[in-house]
Each structure stands twice: as structure tokens, then as C-alpha cells.
XYZ file of C-alpha atoms in Angstrom:
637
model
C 82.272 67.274 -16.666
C 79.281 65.860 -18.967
C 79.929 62.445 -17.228
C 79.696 64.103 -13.698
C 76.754 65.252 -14.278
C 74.759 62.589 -15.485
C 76.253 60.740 -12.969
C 74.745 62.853 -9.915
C 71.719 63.090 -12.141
C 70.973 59.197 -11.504
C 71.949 59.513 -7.978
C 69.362 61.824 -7.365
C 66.644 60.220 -9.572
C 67.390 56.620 -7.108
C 67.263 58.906 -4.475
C 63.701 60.209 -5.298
C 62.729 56.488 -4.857
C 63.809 55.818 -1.288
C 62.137 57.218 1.846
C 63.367 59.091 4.354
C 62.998 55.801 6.077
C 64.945 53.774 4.083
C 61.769 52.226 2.506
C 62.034 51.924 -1.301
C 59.791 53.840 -3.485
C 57.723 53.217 -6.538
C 55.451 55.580 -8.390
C 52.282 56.225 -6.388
C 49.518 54.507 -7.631
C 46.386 55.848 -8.680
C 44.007 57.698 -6.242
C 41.614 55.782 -6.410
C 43.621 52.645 -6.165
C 45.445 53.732 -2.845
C 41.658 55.231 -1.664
C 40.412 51.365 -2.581
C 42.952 50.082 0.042
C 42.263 52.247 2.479
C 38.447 51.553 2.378
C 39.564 47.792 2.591
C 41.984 48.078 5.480
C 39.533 50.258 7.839
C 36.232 47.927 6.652
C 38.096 44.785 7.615
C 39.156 46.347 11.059
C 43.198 46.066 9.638
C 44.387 47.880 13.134
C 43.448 44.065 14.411
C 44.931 42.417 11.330
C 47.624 39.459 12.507
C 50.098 41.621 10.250
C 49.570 44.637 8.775
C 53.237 45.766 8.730
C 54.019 48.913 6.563
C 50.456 50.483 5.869
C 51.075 52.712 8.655
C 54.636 53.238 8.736
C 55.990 56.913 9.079
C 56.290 59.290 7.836
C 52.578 59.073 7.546
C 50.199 60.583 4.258
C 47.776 63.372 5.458
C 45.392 60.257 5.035
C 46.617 58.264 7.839
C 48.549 55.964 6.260
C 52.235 55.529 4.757
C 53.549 57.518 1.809
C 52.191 57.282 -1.563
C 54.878 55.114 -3.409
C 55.242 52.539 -0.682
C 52.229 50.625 -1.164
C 54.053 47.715 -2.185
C 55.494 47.346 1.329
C 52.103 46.804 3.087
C 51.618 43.424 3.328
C 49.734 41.679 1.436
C 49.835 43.613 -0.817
C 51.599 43.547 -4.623
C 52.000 46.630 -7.081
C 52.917 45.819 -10.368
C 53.741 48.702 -13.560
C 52.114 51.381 -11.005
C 49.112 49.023 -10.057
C 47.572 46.907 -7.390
C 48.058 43.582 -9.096
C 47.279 41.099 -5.856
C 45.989 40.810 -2.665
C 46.864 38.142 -0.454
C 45.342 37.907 3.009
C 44.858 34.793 4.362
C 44.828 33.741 7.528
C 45.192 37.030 8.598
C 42.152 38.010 11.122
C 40.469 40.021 9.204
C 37.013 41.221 10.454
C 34.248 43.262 9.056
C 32.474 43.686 5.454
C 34.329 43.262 1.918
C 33.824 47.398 0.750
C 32.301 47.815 -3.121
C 35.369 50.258 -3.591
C 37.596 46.774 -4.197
C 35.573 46.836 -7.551
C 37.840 49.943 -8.531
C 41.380 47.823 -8.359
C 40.685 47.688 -12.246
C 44.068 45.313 -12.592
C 43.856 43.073 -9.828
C 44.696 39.776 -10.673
C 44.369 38.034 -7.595
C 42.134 38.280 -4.398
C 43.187 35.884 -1.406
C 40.923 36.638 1.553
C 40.579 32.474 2.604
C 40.171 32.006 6.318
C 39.233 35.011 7.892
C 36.131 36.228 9.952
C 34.336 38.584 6.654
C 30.759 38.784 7.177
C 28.206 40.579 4.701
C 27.692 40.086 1.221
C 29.648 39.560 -1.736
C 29.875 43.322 -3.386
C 28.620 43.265 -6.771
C 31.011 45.483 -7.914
C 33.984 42.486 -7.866
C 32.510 41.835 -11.261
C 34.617 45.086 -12.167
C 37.710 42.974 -12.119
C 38.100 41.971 -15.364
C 41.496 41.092 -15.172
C 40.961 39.049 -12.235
C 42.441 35.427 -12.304
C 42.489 33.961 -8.751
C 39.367 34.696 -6.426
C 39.252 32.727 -2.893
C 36.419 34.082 -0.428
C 36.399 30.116 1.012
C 36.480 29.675 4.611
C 34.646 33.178 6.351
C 31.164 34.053 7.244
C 29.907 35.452 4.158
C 26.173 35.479 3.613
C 23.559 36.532 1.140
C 23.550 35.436 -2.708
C 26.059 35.127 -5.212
C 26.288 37.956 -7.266
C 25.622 37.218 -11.041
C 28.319 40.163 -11.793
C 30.420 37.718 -10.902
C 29.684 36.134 -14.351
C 31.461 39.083 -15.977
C 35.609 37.924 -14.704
C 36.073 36.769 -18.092
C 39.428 35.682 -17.451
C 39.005 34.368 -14.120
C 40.521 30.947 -13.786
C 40.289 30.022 -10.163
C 36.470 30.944 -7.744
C 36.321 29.660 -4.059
C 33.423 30.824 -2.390
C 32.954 27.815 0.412
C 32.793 27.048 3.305
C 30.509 30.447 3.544
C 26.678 31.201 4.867
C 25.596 32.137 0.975
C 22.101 31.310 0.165
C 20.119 31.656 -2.866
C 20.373 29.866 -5.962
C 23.968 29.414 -8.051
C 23.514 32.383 -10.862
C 23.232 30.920 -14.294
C 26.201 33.620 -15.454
C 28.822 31.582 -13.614
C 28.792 29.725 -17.271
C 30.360 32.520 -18.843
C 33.170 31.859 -17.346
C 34.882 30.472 -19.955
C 38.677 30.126 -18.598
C 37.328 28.789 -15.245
C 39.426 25.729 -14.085
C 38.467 25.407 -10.576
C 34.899 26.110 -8.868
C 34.252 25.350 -5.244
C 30.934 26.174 -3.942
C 30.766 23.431 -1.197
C 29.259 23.854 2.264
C 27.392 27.365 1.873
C 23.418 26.950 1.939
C 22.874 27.178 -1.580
C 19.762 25.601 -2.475
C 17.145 25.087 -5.768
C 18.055 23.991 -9.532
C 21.487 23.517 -10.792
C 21.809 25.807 -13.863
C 22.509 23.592 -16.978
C 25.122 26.565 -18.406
C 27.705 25.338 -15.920
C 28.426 22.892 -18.539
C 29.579 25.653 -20.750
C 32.356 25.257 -18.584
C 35.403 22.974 -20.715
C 38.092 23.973 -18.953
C 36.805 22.692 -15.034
C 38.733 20.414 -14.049
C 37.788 20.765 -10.532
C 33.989 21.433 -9.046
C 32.938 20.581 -5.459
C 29.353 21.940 -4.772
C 28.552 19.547 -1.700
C 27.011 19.962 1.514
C 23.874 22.319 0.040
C 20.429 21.713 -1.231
C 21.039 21.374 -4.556
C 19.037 19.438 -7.246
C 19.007 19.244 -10.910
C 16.238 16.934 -12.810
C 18.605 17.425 -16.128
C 20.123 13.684 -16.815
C 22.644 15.140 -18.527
C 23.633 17.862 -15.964
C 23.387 15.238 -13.713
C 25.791 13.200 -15.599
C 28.321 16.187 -15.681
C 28.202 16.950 -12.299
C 28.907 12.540 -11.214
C 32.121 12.872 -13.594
C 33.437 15.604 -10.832
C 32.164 13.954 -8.024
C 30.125 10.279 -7.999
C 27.204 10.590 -5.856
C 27.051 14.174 -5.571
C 23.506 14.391 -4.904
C 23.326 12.471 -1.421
C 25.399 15.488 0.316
C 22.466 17.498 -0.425
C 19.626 18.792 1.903
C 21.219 16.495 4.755
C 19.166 17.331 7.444
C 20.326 16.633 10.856
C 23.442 15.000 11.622
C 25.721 14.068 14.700
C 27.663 17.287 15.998
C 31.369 16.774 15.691
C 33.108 15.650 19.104
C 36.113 15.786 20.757
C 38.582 16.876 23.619
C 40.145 19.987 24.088
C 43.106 18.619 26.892
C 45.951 20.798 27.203
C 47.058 23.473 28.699
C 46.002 22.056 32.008
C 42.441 24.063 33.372
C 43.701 26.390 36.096
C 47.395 26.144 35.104
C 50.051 29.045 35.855
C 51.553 29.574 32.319
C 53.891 31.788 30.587
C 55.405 32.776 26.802
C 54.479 30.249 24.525
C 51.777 27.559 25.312
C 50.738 24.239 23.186
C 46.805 24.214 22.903
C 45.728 20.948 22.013
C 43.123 18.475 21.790
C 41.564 16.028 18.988
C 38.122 16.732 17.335
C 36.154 13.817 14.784
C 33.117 13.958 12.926
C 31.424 11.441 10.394
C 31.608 13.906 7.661
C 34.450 15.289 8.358
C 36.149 17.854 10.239
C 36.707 21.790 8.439
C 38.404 23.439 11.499
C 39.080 23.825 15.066
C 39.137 27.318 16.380
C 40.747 29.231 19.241
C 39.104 31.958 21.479
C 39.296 33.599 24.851
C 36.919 35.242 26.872
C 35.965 38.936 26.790
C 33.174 40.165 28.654
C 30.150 38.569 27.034
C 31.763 37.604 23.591
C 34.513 35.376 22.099
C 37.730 36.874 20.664
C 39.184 34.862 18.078
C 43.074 33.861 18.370
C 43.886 31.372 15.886
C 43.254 27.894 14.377
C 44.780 24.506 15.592
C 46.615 22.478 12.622
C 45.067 18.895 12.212
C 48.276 16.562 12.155
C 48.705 12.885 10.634
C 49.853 10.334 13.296
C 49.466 12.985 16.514
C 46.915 10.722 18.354
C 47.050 7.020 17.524
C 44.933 6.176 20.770
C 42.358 8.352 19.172
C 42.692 6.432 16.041
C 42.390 3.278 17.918
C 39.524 4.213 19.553
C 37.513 5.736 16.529
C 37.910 3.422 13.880
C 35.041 3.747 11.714
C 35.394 7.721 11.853
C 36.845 9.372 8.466
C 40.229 11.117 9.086
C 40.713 9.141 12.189
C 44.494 8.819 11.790
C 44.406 12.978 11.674
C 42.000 13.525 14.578
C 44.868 15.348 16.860
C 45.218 19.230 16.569
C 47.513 21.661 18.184
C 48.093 25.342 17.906
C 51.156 27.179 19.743
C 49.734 30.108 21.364
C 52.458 32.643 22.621
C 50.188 34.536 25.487
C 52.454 37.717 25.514
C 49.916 38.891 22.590
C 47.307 38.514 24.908
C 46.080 41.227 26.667
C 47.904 43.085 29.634
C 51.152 41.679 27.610
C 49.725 38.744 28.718
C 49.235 39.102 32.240
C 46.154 37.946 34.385
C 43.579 34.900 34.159
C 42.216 34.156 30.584
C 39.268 31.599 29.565
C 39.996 29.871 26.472
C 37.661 28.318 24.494
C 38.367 25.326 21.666
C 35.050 25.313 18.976
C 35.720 22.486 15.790
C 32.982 23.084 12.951
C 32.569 20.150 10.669
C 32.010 20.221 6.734
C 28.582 21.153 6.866
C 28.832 24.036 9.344
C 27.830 21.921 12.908
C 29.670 23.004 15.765
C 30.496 22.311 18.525
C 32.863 23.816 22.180
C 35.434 21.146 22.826
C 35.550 22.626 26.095
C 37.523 25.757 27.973
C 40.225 26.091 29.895
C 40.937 29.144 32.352
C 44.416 29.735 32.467
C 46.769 31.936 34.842
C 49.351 34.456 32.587
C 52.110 35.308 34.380
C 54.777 36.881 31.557
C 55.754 39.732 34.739
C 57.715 37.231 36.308
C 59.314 35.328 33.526
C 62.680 35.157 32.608
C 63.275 33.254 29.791
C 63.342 34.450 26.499
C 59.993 34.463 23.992
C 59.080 35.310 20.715
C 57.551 33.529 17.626
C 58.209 32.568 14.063
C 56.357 34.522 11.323
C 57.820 32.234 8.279
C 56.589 29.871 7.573
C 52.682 30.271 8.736
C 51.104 27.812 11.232
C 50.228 24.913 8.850
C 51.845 26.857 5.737
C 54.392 25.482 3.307
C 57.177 26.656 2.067
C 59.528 25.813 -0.532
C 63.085 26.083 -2.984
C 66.526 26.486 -2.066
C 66.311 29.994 -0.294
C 63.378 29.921 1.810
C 63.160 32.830 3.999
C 62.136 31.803 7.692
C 61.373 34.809 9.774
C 60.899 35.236 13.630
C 61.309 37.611 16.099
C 62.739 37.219 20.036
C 63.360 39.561 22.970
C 64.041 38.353 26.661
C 63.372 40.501 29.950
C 65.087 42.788 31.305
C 67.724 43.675 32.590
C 68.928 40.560 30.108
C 69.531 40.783 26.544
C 70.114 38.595 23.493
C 73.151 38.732 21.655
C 72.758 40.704 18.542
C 74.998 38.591 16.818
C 72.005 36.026 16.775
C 74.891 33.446 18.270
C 72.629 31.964 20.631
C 69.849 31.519 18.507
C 69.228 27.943 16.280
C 67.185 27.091 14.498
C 65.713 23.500 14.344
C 63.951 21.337 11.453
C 62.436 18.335 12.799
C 64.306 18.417 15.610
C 68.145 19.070 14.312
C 69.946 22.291 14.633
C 70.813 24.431 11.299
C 72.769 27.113 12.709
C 71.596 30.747 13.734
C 69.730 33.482 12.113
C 71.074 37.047 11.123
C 69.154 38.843 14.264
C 69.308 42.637 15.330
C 66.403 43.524 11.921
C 63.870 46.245 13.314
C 60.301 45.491 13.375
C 58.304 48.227 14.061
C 55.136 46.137 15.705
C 57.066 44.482 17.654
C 59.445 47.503 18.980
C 55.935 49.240 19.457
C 54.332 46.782 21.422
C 56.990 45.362 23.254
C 58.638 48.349 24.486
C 61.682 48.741 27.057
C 63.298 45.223 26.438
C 66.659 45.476 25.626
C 66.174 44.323 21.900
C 63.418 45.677 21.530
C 65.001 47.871 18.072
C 66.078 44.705 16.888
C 63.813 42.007 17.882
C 63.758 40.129 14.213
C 65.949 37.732 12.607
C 65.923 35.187 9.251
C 67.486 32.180 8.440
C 67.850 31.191 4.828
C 66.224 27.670 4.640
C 67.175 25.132 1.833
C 64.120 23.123 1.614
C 65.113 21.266 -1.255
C 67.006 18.338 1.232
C 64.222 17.064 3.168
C 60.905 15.299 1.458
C 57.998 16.488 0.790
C 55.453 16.729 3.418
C 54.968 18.150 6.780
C 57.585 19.248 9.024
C 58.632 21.016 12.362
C 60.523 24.588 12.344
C 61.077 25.820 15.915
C 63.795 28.016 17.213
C 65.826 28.280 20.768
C 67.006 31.412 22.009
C 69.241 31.838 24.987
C 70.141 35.159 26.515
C 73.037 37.084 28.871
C 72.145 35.164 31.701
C 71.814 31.178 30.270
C 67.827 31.805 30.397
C 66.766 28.941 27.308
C 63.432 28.450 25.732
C 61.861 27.350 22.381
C 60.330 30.026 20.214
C 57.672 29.199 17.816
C 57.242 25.614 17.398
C 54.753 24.882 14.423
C 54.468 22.650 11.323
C 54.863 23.455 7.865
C 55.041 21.462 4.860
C 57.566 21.662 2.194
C 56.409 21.577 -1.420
C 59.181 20.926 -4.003
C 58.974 19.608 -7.547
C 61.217 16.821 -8.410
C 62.748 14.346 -6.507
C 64.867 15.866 -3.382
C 67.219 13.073 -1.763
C 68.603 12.111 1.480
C 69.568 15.389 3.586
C 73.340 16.398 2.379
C 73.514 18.494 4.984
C 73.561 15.841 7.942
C 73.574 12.213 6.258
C 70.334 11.846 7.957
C 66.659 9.998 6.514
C 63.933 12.137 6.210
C 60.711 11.811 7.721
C 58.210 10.640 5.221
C 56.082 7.295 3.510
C 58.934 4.421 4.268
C 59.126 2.053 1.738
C 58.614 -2.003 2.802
C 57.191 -1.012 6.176
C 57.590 -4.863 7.534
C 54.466 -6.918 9.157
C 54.784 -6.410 13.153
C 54.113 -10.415 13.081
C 57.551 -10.839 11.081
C 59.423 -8.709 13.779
C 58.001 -10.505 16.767
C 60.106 -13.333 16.649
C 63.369 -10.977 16.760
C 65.278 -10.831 19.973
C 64.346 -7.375 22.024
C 67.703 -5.831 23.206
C 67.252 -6.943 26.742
C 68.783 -5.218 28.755
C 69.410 -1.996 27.113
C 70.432 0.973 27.799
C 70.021 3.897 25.474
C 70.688 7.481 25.857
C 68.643 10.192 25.774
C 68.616 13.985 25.428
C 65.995 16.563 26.011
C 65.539 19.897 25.493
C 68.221 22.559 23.469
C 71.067 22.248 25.711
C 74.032 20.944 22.914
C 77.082 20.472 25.160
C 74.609 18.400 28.128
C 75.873 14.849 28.069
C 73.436 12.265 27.548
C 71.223 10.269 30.264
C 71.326 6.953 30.573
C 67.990 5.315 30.474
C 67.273 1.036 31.211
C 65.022 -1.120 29.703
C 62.372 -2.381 32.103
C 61.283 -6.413 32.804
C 59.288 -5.967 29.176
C 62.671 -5.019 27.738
C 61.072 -1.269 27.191
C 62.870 1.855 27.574
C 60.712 4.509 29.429
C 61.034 8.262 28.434
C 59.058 10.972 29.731
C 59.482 14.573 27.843
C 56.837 17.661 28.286
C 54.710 18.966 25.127
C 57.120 20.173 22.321
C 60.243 19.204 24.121
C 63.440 18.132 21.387
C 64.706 14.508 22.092
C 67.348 12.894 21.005
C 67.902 9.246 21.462
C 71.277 7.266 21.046
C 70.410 3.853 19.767
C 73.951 2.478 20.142
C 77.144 3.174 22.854
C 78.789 4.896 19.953
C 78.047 8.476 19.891
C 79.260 11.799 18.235
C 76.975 14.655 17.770
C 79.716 16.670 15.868
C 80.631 13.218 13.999
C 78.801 12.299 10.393
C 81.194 9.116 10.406
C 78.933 5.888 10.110
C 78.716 3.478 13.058
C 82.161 1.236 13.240
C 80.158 -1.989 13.323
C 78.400 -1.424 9.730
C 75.131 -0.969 11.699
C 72.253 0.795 10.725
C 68.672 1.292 12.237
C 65.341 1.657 10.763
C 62.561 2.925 12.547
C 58.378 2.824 13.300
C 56.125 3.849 15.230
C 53.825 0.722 16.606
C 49.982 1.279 16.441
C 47.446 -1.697 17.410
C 50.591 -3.952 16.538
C 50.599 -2.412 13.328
C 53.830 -0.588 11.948
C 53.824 3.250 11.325
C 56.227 5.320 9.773
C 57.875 7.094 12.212
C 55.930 10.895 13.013
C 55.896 13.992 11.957
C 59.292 16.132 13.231
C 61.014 13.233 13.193
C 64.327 11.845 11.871
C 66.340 8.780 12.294
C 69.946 8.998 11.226
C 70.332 5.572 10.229
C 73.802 5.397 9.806
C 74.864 7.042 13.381
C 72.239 4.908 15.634
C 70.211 8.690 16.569
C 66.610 9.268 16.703
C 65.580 13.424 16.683
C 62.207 14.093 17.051
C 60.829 17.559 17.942
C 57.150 17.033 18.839
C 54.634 19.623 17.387
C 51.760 20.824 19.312
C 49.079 18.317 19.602
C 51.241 14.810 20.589
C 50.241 14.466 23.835
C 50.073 10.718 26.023
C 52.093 7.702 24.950
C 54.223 6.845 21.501
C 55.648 3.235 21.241
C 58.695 3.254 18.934
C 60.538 -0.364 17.530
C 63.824 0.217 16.120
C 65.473 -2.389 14.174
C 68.886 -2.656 13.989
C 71.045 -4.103 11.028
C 74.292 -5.689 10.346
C 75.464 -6.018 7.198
C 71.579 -5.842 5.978
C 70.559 -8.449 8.157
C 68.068 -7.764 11.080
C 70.118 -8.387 14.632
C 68.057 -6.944 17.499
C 65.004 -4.358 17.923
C 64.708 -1.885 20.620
C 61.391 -0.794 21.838
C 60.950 2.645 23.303
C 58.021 3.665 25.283
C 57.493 7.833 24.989
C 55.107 10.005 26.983
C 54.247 13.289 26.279
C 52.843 15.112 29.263
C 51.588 18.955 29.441
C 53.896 21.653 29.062
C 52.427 23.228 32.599
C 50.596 21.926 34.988
């Protein structure tokens, strides 16, 4: 009977730890902890946060917010032994002033607010943190001086404050930061004498204080500061410069779109470029919508034409804006504006583009990805991708998640478990027939593919054969050690190719003339292939839309459900051809050498023509190429 009852007693001691929602509890944290978040969430306007799931979940505290206990379920948030230990809020549209009552998170280790829209001052009280070992500010609108409190975060080991609008001098107690191994102060408006104590500073490995008006007359300050970065002294007090330029191109201006829309253009400056930003129209201000991801190889004729320019080979950017969130659901005419800012805080409007939303008549299904970020990474064996899909009514997506797949650089995984609630998305997309279970994951194995930056998209089809892509971004994979060839379809990886040959070595090779290849597009797995002949040039010419999946059969042998090599002991290696120089081939790409098939799933921001040589090879000697002309026109127009 003993046993029984201790038994029960543990049942109901779990039991005190769950919510009446299913939401595990913890042991509330302090007062004045929870009353610290609360002041953060309302000063940074976190009703407008990009995600600010569970801090309002019901059952709701007599303050407004979720139960005491569940703090560790509002994102961004971490509790650790009953305590805020991090915040991490990136990237997440936060607006507004950092509040002083932040300063009362006594064991905060970490404070991520990067890339947001803050404004204000540093608060003073953040030197309260004295177990605080990661603090990144970088990339918002902060202005005013550094606080010297600041010198008190003893253990502090990691201080971004830049790209900002700080002014003032840098306070001499930054040099009591004794564990400090990175400082980044760059492209504020910090201006006067350099305080020699920074050089109390033996653990730095890493300072960048560039693009302010800096000055020390200290030779051996001076000598310090080269040994982080040679020449530091000519980014200072620039004066004017050239504006950074660009194009904003697609979606088309006056274009009828729906669901999810690539905006894209390509933006260079001859410092450098810090960001390209996305807005739309309301009233008499801007409201900010996102940031477009700079991508390596996107647009080689802007390369071509800007060769002097740094980052030249990087200039194209794209950003996949799903215009449900807009307002109205996404329903009426919209301006959208494009606005780059270079390193030293020069802008400049691209252009804008007024655009036609028309989501009440669509029928095919839409929804986004929420893991991995636009331009995030991700990483190890069990990666958690998230997204969310609903189509309109009266249709409905199997809750099985059956119809779902989800695609890395163009090749299909398999489907998601679907059918999870998510209560932002059941509240603001009401009456759909998924609505309750709009969300789904897919456990991604990262460690297969290289290193680098990749495409994630899903495909969703629904009761009545509807078919779109949901989500298309890039994200790069960060692994330690040395990942192989992809076990999981036999296929090469995108990536730096080794022995990229001279184009003037290939010339002389015999173009396969005529060919024919064959060519898919789109999601559609059971389609049969196109054929598609080489012109007089011996050039096959494809035409897809922005972020369109191809797949292109190199040889009449063809299996998609086959991982047997080619019978002839052929294999293929492919480039992209730029000023009749040899590229690897780009980013979403893959070329299964061994089966003759090219997959490439085009992120926002390709747009215009891609020339492609594949090689073929017998027995390791080169036979034939093929040359394949691409172009990538708008989505809509």
C-alpha cells in the first residue's frame, strides 16, 4: 500500500508541472525576473514581433501574459535552475527602446538582440549583468554613447555594438574587460581618442572599430590596433562617398500576385554592402517586412558588369515574401519599397514596386518555413525544419502530411509529420480547413551535404491536385568534420569543386550536337520528362519562372526511383560558364554524377540567363560536353 502511495504521490507532483494546456511547467521565476520580460516585450512593441509564440498563450496571468512557470516556452527565451539565463532575438522585428528593467535579469548570460529596428540608448543598467557572457546590440538604430557601466560585465566574453548610430567617445572602462575575446564597434559614429586601456585587453582576438572618426596619436596603440586590422586608420572620418547602387527588378511593377512572391534585385557599393531592406507603404511611413539574403553566384551579368566593385560575385539578393501576412490577409494593392545601406550607413531606394494581392481568389496551397531562418544555418544529424501550410477552402491538406515534401537543393526527402497546432497561425488564419493543424517538421540530417549554403523549400498539394512551393529560402549548414558524398541519394554536393578545368582546355571538345536532353520543372514526380533540342550553336534552351525546381537528364538513360549508375560507365561533371571562365555549379544545386541528372532549385534572387557546360566521361576520359542555356524569368508578370 506504501508503494501505491508514493506512486500517486509522483504522479501528482509531474502533474503540478504541466498546464492545463499541455504546456510543461517549471518553477516560476522570480518577480522581478518575469516583470523584466514583460517590460521588454511591451517596450519593443512584441505584439509586432515576427514570433512571439507562447508569451501570451492561455490560460493567461492576471498580468496579461501566460502562466508563471512557462516562461521557458516564450520564444526566445531560456530559463535555466529557475532563471532567465538567455535571450535570443534576432531577426525578429523588434521595435521600440531597450527598458533599464533588463538590468534586473541578474543571471543572464546571453543577450541576442542583432538585426532589429531598437532605437534609444544603451540602458546603463546592462552593466548589472555580471554574469553576462554574450552581448550583440550590432545591426539596429541605437544612438547616444556607450555606457561606461558597460565596463563592469566582468565575465563578458563576446560585445557587438555595430552597425549602430552611437556617438561619443569609446569609454576607457571597456579595458576592464578582462575575458573579452571579441569587440566590434565598427560603423557607429564614434569619434575622438582611442583609449590606450583597450590594450589591457589579452584575450581579443577579434576587434573591428572601422567606419568612425577615430584617432589615436599613441604609436604603440597604434601598433595594437594594425595587428587587428592593417590600415585601420584610413576608414576613419571618411567624408563623403558614392551612395550604394543597384536594381530592385522583380516582382514585376503593377503585377497581379498571390501567396508567396520572390523580391529581388542586386545592390553594390565600393565599401561594401551591410543590407538590403524590405518595406511597403502605409500612409506616410515605411513598414518594415524583412531583409533580402545576398547570395554567391546569383547574378554573374552583374559581376561581369562591375568588376572593380568589392563583393561583385555576391551582388544578387532575394527575399521570399509570402503576402498573406500582409494586410487584409493580403488582399488589395501594396507599394513596396527595396532600401540597401552600405558599411558606413549611406543609403539608398533601389526602387518600388506597386503590386496587386489577390490571396481571395487563390487556390493553391501557401504557407512558409520557420526552420531554418531566411539566411540562417543549421546543423547535426537531427535538425528540426519547421513550417506551416493551409490551402482554401472548401479544400484541405491531408493531415497525414502525404502530400507534403520537402526539398534540399532541389531533391525530395520525404514528408513532414503535419496536423501540430500553432496558435498564431490558427488565430490569424481562421476558417481554413487546417487551420488547428497548420504546422509540420521534418527531421533534417545535415551531416550529408557540405558545408555552405543551401536551398530548403517545401511543396504542398491539397484535396483537389492544387500544387505550390512553400517557403523557398537559403540556409547554410555548419558541421564540424568532414561530411562526405550524400548517402542518402549517391548524389555530389554543391560546393568549391576541386580542378575546376581552364574553359580554353574544354573548347576543343566536341559539343553534343544534336542533343536532346530532358527536362523537368516544377514538383510534379510522376510528369514524364520534356524533350528539349539543341539549337544551330549546339545549345539547349530552357526557360523556368523564379524559384521553379528543374531537373535535367543529361543522358537517354533515366530512373528517378533508380540509384543504379549509368550502364555505359559514364559520369558528368558540371560548371557554370562566366566571361568564359568556369564556375562551380550554384547554389541549390546538385549534379548526380553517376545517373547523368542535374537538380537545381533556384533561390530568390537568380533571375535572367545561366550558361551551364557539362562534361561527360567514359572511363575517366572526357567524351563530349553539353551546353545548356537557362533563363530565369519573373514568377508573375
Amino acid at each position: 500500500m506504501k508503494k501505491v502511495i508514493v506512486l500517486l504521490g509522483f504522479v501528482l507532483i509531474g502533474l503540478l508541472f504541466v498546464s492545463s494546456t499541455g504546456i510543461p511547467l517549471q518553477a516560476a521565476i522570480p518577480a522581478s525576473e518575469r516583470a523584466a520580460l514583460i517590460a521588454f516585450y511591451n517596450a519593443t512593441k512584441g505584439d509586432n514581433w515576427f514570433d512571439n509564440e507562447g508569451w501570451k498563450t492561455p490560460p493567461l496571468h492576471s498580468d496579461g501574459f501566460a502562466m508563471p512557470g512557462t516562461e521557458n516556452n516564450w520564444y526566445g527565451i531560456w530559463v535555466s535552475e529557475n532563471h532567465v539565463n538567455e535571450i535570443r532575438l534576432s531577426s525578429n522585428h523588434l521595435l521600440g527602446r531597450i527598458p533599464p528593467r533588463l538590468g534586473n535579469l541578474g543571471n543572464l548570460q546571453e543577450l541576442s538582440l542583432q538585426f532589429n529596428w531598437l532605437s534609444g540608448g544603451i540602458p546603463p543598467e546592462l552593466g548589472n549583468l555580471g554574469n553576462l557572457l554574450w552581448l550583440n546590440l550590432g545591426v539596429n538604430q541605437l544612438s547616444g554613447s556607450i555606457p561606461p557601466e558597460l565596463g563592469n560585465l566582468g565575465n563578458l566574453q563576446w560585445l557587438n555594438l555595430g552597425p549602430n548610430q552611437l556617438s561619443g567617445g569609446i569609454p576607457p572602462e571597456l579595458g576592464n574587460l578582462g575575458n573579452l575575446e571579441s569587440l566590434s564597434l565598427s560603423s557607429n559614429r564614434l569619434s575622438g581618442n582611442i583609449p590606450t586601456s583597450l590594450t589591457n585587453l589579452t584575450n581579443l582576438s577579434y576587434l573591428a572599430i572601422l567606419k568612425n572618426c577615430l584617432y589615436t596619436d599613441d604609436p604603440d596603440l597604434n601598433a595594437w590596433l594594425n595587428s587587428f586590422h592593417p590600415g585601420w586608420e584610413r576608414s576613419q572620418c571618411e567624408g563623403e562617398k558614392n551612395p550604394p547602387f543597384g536594381s530592385f527588378d522583380t516582382p514585376i511593377d503593377g503585377s497581379t500576385v498571390s501567396s508567396s512572391i520572390p523580391v529581388t534585385g542586386w545592390a553594390l557599393d565600393d565599401y561594401g554592402i551591410d543590407s538590403v531592406k524590405i518595406y511597403r507603404e502605409q500612409g506616410d511611413t515605411l513598414v518594415y517586412i524583412g531583409e533580402g539574403v545576398f547570395v554567391e553566384g546569383a547574378r554573374p551579368d552583374v559581376a561581369a558588369a562591375n568588376p572593380v566593385y568589392p563583393n561583385n560575385t555576391k551582388a544578387g539578393w532575394g527575399y521570399m515574401m509570402l503576402t498573406n501576412f500582409l494586410p487584409n490577409n493580403g488582399n488589395g494593392t501594396f507599394v513596396i519599397h527595396a532600401v540597401v545601406t552600405d558599411v558606413v550607413g549611406k543609403a539608398t531606394t533601389l526602387g518600388t514596386k506597386t503590386i496587386h494581392c489577390d490571396n481571395a481568389n487563390a487556390v493553391k496551397p501557401f504557407g512558409t518555413i520557420n526552420t531554418p531562418s531566411q539566411g540562417g544555418s543549421a546543423s547535426g544529424s537531427n535538425f528540426i525544419n519547421w513550417g506551416w501550410v493551409l490551402t482554401p477552402q472548401p479544400n484541405h491538406i491531408p493531415t497525414d502530411g502525404s502530400t507534403i515534401n520537402v526539398y534540399v537543393d532541389g531533391v525530395s526527402l520525404g514528408n513532414p509529420n503535419y496536423n501540430i497546432y500553432k496558435s498564431d497561425i490558427a488565430t490569424l488564419f481562421p476558417g481554413f480547413a487546417n487551420s488547428n493543424g497548420a504546422a509540420g517538421y521534418f527531421n533534417l540530417d545535415t551531416t550529408v551535404y557540405e558545408n555552405g549554403v543551401h536551398t530548403i523549400q517545401w511543396t504542398a498539394r491539397d484535396s483537389n491536385g492544387n500544387t505550390d512551393g512553400i517557403g523557398s529560402r537559403y540556409f547554410s549548414i555548419r558541421n564540424t568534420g568532414n561530411p562526405g558524398l550524400n548517402k542518402q541519394s549517391n548524389q555530389e554536393k554543391p560546393g568549391p569543386q576541386t580542378l575546376i578545368p581552364n574553359f580554353s582546355k574544354i573548347t576543343h571538345m566536341p559539343v553534343d550536337y544534336p542533343v536532346t536532353v530532358r527536362v523537368k520543372k516544377g514538383f510534379e514526380e510522376d510528369t514524364e520528362p520534356r524533350f528539349v533540342h539543341s539549337d544551330a550553336q549546339g545549345i539547349s534552351r530552357i526557360k523556368i519562372k523564379e524559384i521553379e525546381r528543374i531537373q535535367i537528364y543529361l543522358t537517354d538513360e533515366y530512373d528517378d526511383n533508380s540509384t543504379v549508375p549509368l550502364l555505359n560507365s559514364s559520369s558528368f561533371s558540371g560548371y557554370l560558364l562566366v566571361n568564359q571562365r568556369l564556375k562551380p555549379l550554384p547554389v541549390g544545386s546538385i549534379l548526380d554524377a553517376h545517373r547523368g541528372i542535374f537538380y537545381w532549385q533556384p533561390g530568390p534572387g537568380f533571375i535572367g540567363e545561366y550558361r551551364f557546360v557539362f562534361i561527360e566521361k567514359v572511363q575517366n576520359q572526357d567524351v563530349s560536353r553539353k551546353d545548356i542555356m537557362l533563363k530565369i524569368v519573373p514568377r508573375f508578370e
